[in-house]
Amino acid sequence: MSSPRTGTGPTKAVPSKSASGRRGEKPAIGRQGEKTASVKAPKPALAKAQSPKPPSNRAERTAERREAIIEAALDEFISRGFTATRIDDVARRAGVAKGTIYLHFKDKESMFEELIRTALVPLIGRLHAPPPIGGTVRDAVEAFARTFIQEVAATRRGDIVRLIVAEGPRFPSIADFYYREVVSRGLAGMRALIELAVSRGEIQQKNLARFPQILVAPAIIAVIWQSLFSRHAPLDAIEMFRVHLDLIFGERRTT
């Protein structure tokens, strides 16, 4: 009889020991700690989702990347010409992946059009502004010519014009874009100024309005001369333009 009683005592004690051996109170605390950690873990991700980077920063980076692509495209077009320039070369020079370029431009022609739009169109837009109050039409034309010569003929913008002259016949879509965005607007602005000058009596030759190309011819000559002959015979394009305006408006009075 004593043996069963003795056996009964250990039998009850064994489950208690085995339970404490398998999962003591400290491991139980560990389980609570694990639960606490699982609750805290999502918080950093939630905080990150609640504070994204401002859209303006992304827009600025996108604009900077686009500007770098345009600048690299200009370098490639100038050094290689339009025909030989490749998208891969532009991407390498801009420091971006080739696929990044296609996020901004569909092809090489659209990049060249963007060069025209950003480098030349704003300048031509100044022609549509009326002469300042009290100023003459000649003053307005001369101021535009000075700006064009300084900002186009004497800079890399002139290379864009020279590329169009050289390769436009083989790529009529580019020539068409340039005519539509630059040439036609420039001629319209010049024609308006000529008509104003005729109405004021500043220009006597009324038929000049039919050929506004005559008024801007020295500016085109300056662009071409700069790249072909300036090393042989430097051209004072601004002074040439003044002489040209003397022929159209009459010489300025010195007194």
C-alpha positions as semicolon CSV with decimal commas, in nm:
position;residue;x (nm);y (nm);z (nm)
1;M;0,000;0,000;0,000
2;S;0,290;0,234;0,078
3;S;0,433;0,187;-0,266
4;P;0,131;0,325;-0,447
5;R;0,118;0,624;-0,211
6;T;0,485;0,693;-0,269
7;G;0,431;0,657;-0,640
8;T;0,139;0,893;-0,631
9;G;0,340;1,177;-0,476
10;P;0,614;1,181;-0,739
11;T;0,358;1,147;-1,011
12;K;0,199;1,478;-0,907
13;A;0,536;1,644;-0,864
14;V;0,667;1,533;-1,202
15;P;0,413;1,735;-1,406
16;S;0,493;2,047;-1,200
17;K;0,864;2,007;-1,255
18;S;0,830;1,925;-1,619
19;A;0,611;2,233;-1,672
20;S;0,854;2,460;-1,495
21;G;1,143;2,297;-1,680
22;R;0,981;2,345;-2,015
23;R;0,828;2,692;-1,969
24;G;0,942;2,866;-1,654
25;E;0,819;3,207;-1,553
26;K;1,110;3,381;-1,724
27;P;1,040;3,220;-2,058
28;A;0,678;3,328;-2,007
29;I;0,803;3,684;-1,965
30;G;1,000;3,628;-2,278
31;R;0,678;3,544;-2,462
32;Q;0,525;3,868;-2,340
33;G;0,836;4,050;-2,459
34;E;0,797;3,889;-2,796
35;K;0,438;4,005;-2,811
36;T;0,544;4,357;-2,716
37;A;0,810;4,357;-2,987
38;S;0,558;4,240;-3,244
39;V;0,338;4,536;-3,157
40;K;0,622;4,788;-3,176
41;A;0,775;4,653;-3,498
42;P;0,525;4,813;-3,739
43;K;0,568;5,159;-3,585
44;P;0,881;5,261;-3,781
45;A;0,715;5,159;-4,108
46;L;0,402;5,350;-4,009
47;A;0,606;5,657;-3,920
48;K;0,785;5,637;-4,254
49;A;0,454;5,616;-4,438
50;Q;0,326;5,921;-4,254
51;S;0,622;6,141;-4,348
52;P;0,701;6,098;-4,720
53;K;0,943;6,329;-4,895
54;P;0,777;6,647;-5,016
55;P;0,658;6,629;-5,377
56;S;0,846;6,951;-5,449
57;N;1,176;6,772;-5,390
58;R;1,082;6,504;-5,640
59;A;0,975;6,771;-5,888
60;E;1,305;6,954;-5,841
61;R;1,504;6,636;-5,896
62;T;1,303;6,557;-6,207
63;A;1,360;6,908;-6,342
64;E;1,733;6,887;-6,268
65;R;1,756;6,551;-6,443
66;R;1,571;6,685;-6,745
67;E;1,800;6,988;-6,758
68;A;2,107;6,763;-6,740
69;I;1,973;6,558;-7,032
70;I;1,911;6,870;-7,241
71;E;2,259;7,002;-7,164
72;A;2,416;6,668;-7,254
73;A;2,212;6,654;-7,574
74;L;2,337;6,998;-7,674
75;D;2,697;6,888;-7,615
76;E;2,646;6,576;-7,825
77;F;2,468;6,757;-8,107
78;I;2,742;7,019;-8,124
79;S;3,029;6,770;-8,118
80;R;2,877;6,496;-8,337
81;G;2,601;6,661;-8,537
82;F;2,238;6,562;-8,529
83;T;2,274;6,251;-8,746
84;A;2,559;6,090;-8,550
85;T;2,425;6,166;-8,202
86;R;2,288;5,859;-8,021
87;I;2,058;5,835;-7,721
88;D;2,318;5,614;-7,550
89;D;2,580;5,889;-7,580
90;V;2,343;6,149;-7,438
91;A;2,257;5,921;-7,146
92;R;2,623;5,854;-7,072
93;R;2,712;6,223;-7,079
94;A;2,413;6,314;-6,861
95;G;2,495;6,038;-6,612
96;V;2,154;5,871;-6,638
97;A;2,021;5,540;-6,763
98;K;1,905;5,524;-7,120
99;G;1,555;5,441;-7,002
100;T;1,547;5,764;-6,800
101;I;1,577;5,967;-7,118
102;Y;1,267;5,800;-7,260
103;L;1,075;5,912;-6,953
104;H;1,133;6,270;-7,072
105;F;1,170;6,246;-7,451
106;K;1,029;6,002;-7,703
107;D;1,324;6,032;-7,942
108;K;1,623;6,237;-8,056
109;E;1,413;6,485;-8,249
110;S;1,201;6,572;-7,947
111;M;1,521;6,647;-7,752
112;F;1,638;6,881;-8,025
113;E;1,298;7,050;-8,032
114;E;1,327;7,106;-7,658
115;L;1,662;7,278;-7,714
116;I;1,493;7,516;-7,957
117;R;1,201;7,571;-7,723
118;T;1,411;7,652;-7,418
119;A;1,706;7,834;-7,578
120;L;1,551;8,039;-7,857
121;V;1,173;8,073;-7,825
122;P;1,181;8,297;-7,512
123;L;1,424;8,531;-7,686
124;I;1,203;8,565;-7,992
125;G;0,907;8,634;-7,766
126;R;1,064;8,967;-7,672
127;L;0,998;9,094;-8,023
128;H;0,625;9,108;-7,953
129;A;0,669;9,357;-7,672
130;P;0,596;9,714;-7,787
131;P;0,873;9,974;-7,771
132;P;0,901;10,144;-7,434
133;I;0,707;10,466;-7,390
134;G;0,905;10,750;-7,541
135;G;1,136;10,511;-7,726
136;T;1,169;10,475;-8,100
137;V;1,117;10,161;-8,305
138;R;1,480;10,177;-8,406
139;D;1,582;10,168;-8,040
140;A;1,365;9,860;-7,988
141;V;1,508;9,682;-8,292
142;E;1,863;9,772;-8,198
143;A;1,813;9,648;-7,843
144;F;1,678;9,317;-7,972
145;A;1,965;9,283;-8,218
146;R;2,218;9,347;-7,942
147;T;2,054;9,082;-7,723
148;F;2,037;8,831;-8,009
149;I;2,402;8,879;-8,100
150;Q;2,521;8,859;-7,739
151;E;2,300;8,569;-7,631
152;V;2,284;8,366;-7,953
153;A;2,552;8,448;-8,210
154;A;2,830;8,463;-7,951
155;T;2,713;8,161;-7,745
156;R;2,630;7,794;-7,790
157;R;2,274;7,890;-7,880
158;G;2,418;7,988;-8,214
159;D;2,528;7,628;-8,260
160;I;2,163;7,525;-8,252
161;V;2,086;7,762;-8,539
162;R;2,389;7,641;-8,732
163;L;2,283;7,279;-8,684
164;I;1,940;7,359;-8,823
165;V;2,094;7,531;-9,125
166;A;2,327;7,237;-9,185
167;E;2,094;6,944;-9,119
168;G;1,745;7,090;-9,157
169;P;1,712;6,980;-9,521
170;R;1,765;6,615;-9,418
171;F;1,529;6,643;-9,122
172;P;1,235;6,854;-9,242
173;S;1,037;6,797;-8,924
174;I;1,305;6,983;-8,728
175;A;1,315;7,264;-8,983
176;D;0,935;7,283;-8,969
177;F;0,941;7,304;-8,590
178;Y;1,206;7,575;-8,597
179;Y;1,012;7,776;-8,853
180;R;0,688;7,745;-8,658
181;E;0,830;7,823;-8,312
182;V;1,106;8,072;-8,397
183;V;1,116;8,203;-8,753
184;S;0,745;8,273;-8,803
185;R;0,716;8,441;-8,465
186;G;1,028;8,647;-8,525
187;L;0,908;8,762;-8,865
188;A;0,565;8,851;-8,726
189;G;0,727;9,057;-8,452
190;M;0,957;9,235;-8,696
191;R;0,672;9,303;-8,937
192;A;0,469;9,460;-8,657
193;L;0,763;9,683;-8,562
194;I;0,818;9,787;-8,925
195;E;0,451;9,878;-8,966
196;L;0,466;10,080;-8,647
197;A;0,781;10,257;-8,768
198;V;0,615;10,337;-9,103
199;S;0,309;10,480;-8,927
200;R;0,536;10,699;-8,714
201;G;0,740;10,811;-9,011
202;E;1,058;10,644;-8,889
203;I;1,077;10,425;-9,201
204;Q;0,999;10,567;-9,543
205;Q;1,007;10,245;-9,740
206;K;0,661;10,098;-9,682
207;N;0,733;9,780;-9,878
208;L;0,985;9,675;-9,614
209;A;0,696;9,524;-9,418
210;R;0,663;9,267;-9,696
211;F;1,021;9,153;-9,636
212;P;1,097;9,164;-9,262
213;Q;1,382;8,920;-9,335
214;I;1,579;9,220;-9,457
215;L;1,565;9,378;-9,114
216;V;1,702;9,072;-8,932
217;A;1,949;8,959;-9,202
218;P;2,260;9,086;-9,016
219;A;2,171;8,871;-8,714
220;I;2,171;8,556;-8,929
221;I;2,494;8,663;-9,098
222;A;2,652;8,707;-8,754
223;V;2,556;8,352;-8,649
224;I;2,703;8,197;-8,963
225;W;3,012;8,418;-8,968
226;Q;3,092;8,337;-8,606
227;S;3,141;7,968;-8,678
228;L;3,300;7,986;-9,023
229;F;3,512;8,296;-9,056
230;S;3,562;8,466;-8,719
231;R;3,913;8,321;-8,683
232;H;4,006;8,484;-9,014
233;A;3,818;8,812;-8,979
234;P;3,647;8,884;-8,645
235;L;3,316;9,058;-8,701
236;D;3,177;9,342;-8,490
237;A;2,820;9,225;-8,542
238;I;2,662;9,495;-8,326
239;E;2,832;9,774;-8,519
240;M;2,736;9,605;-8,846
241;F;2,375;9,603;-8,731
242;R;2,389;9,975;-8,649
243;V;2,513;10,050;-9,001
244;H;2,236;9,831;-9,138
245;L;1,974;10,023;-8,938
246;D;2,117;10,351;-9,069
247;L;2,035;10,228;-9,420
248;I;1,676;10,154;-9,318
249;F;1,592;10,428;-9,067
250;G;1,839;10,690;-9,181
251;E;2,154;10,795;-8,999
252;R;2,117;10,908;-8,643
253;R;2,163;11,276;-8,579
254;T;2,479;11,351;-8,388
255;T;2,345;11,672;-8,239
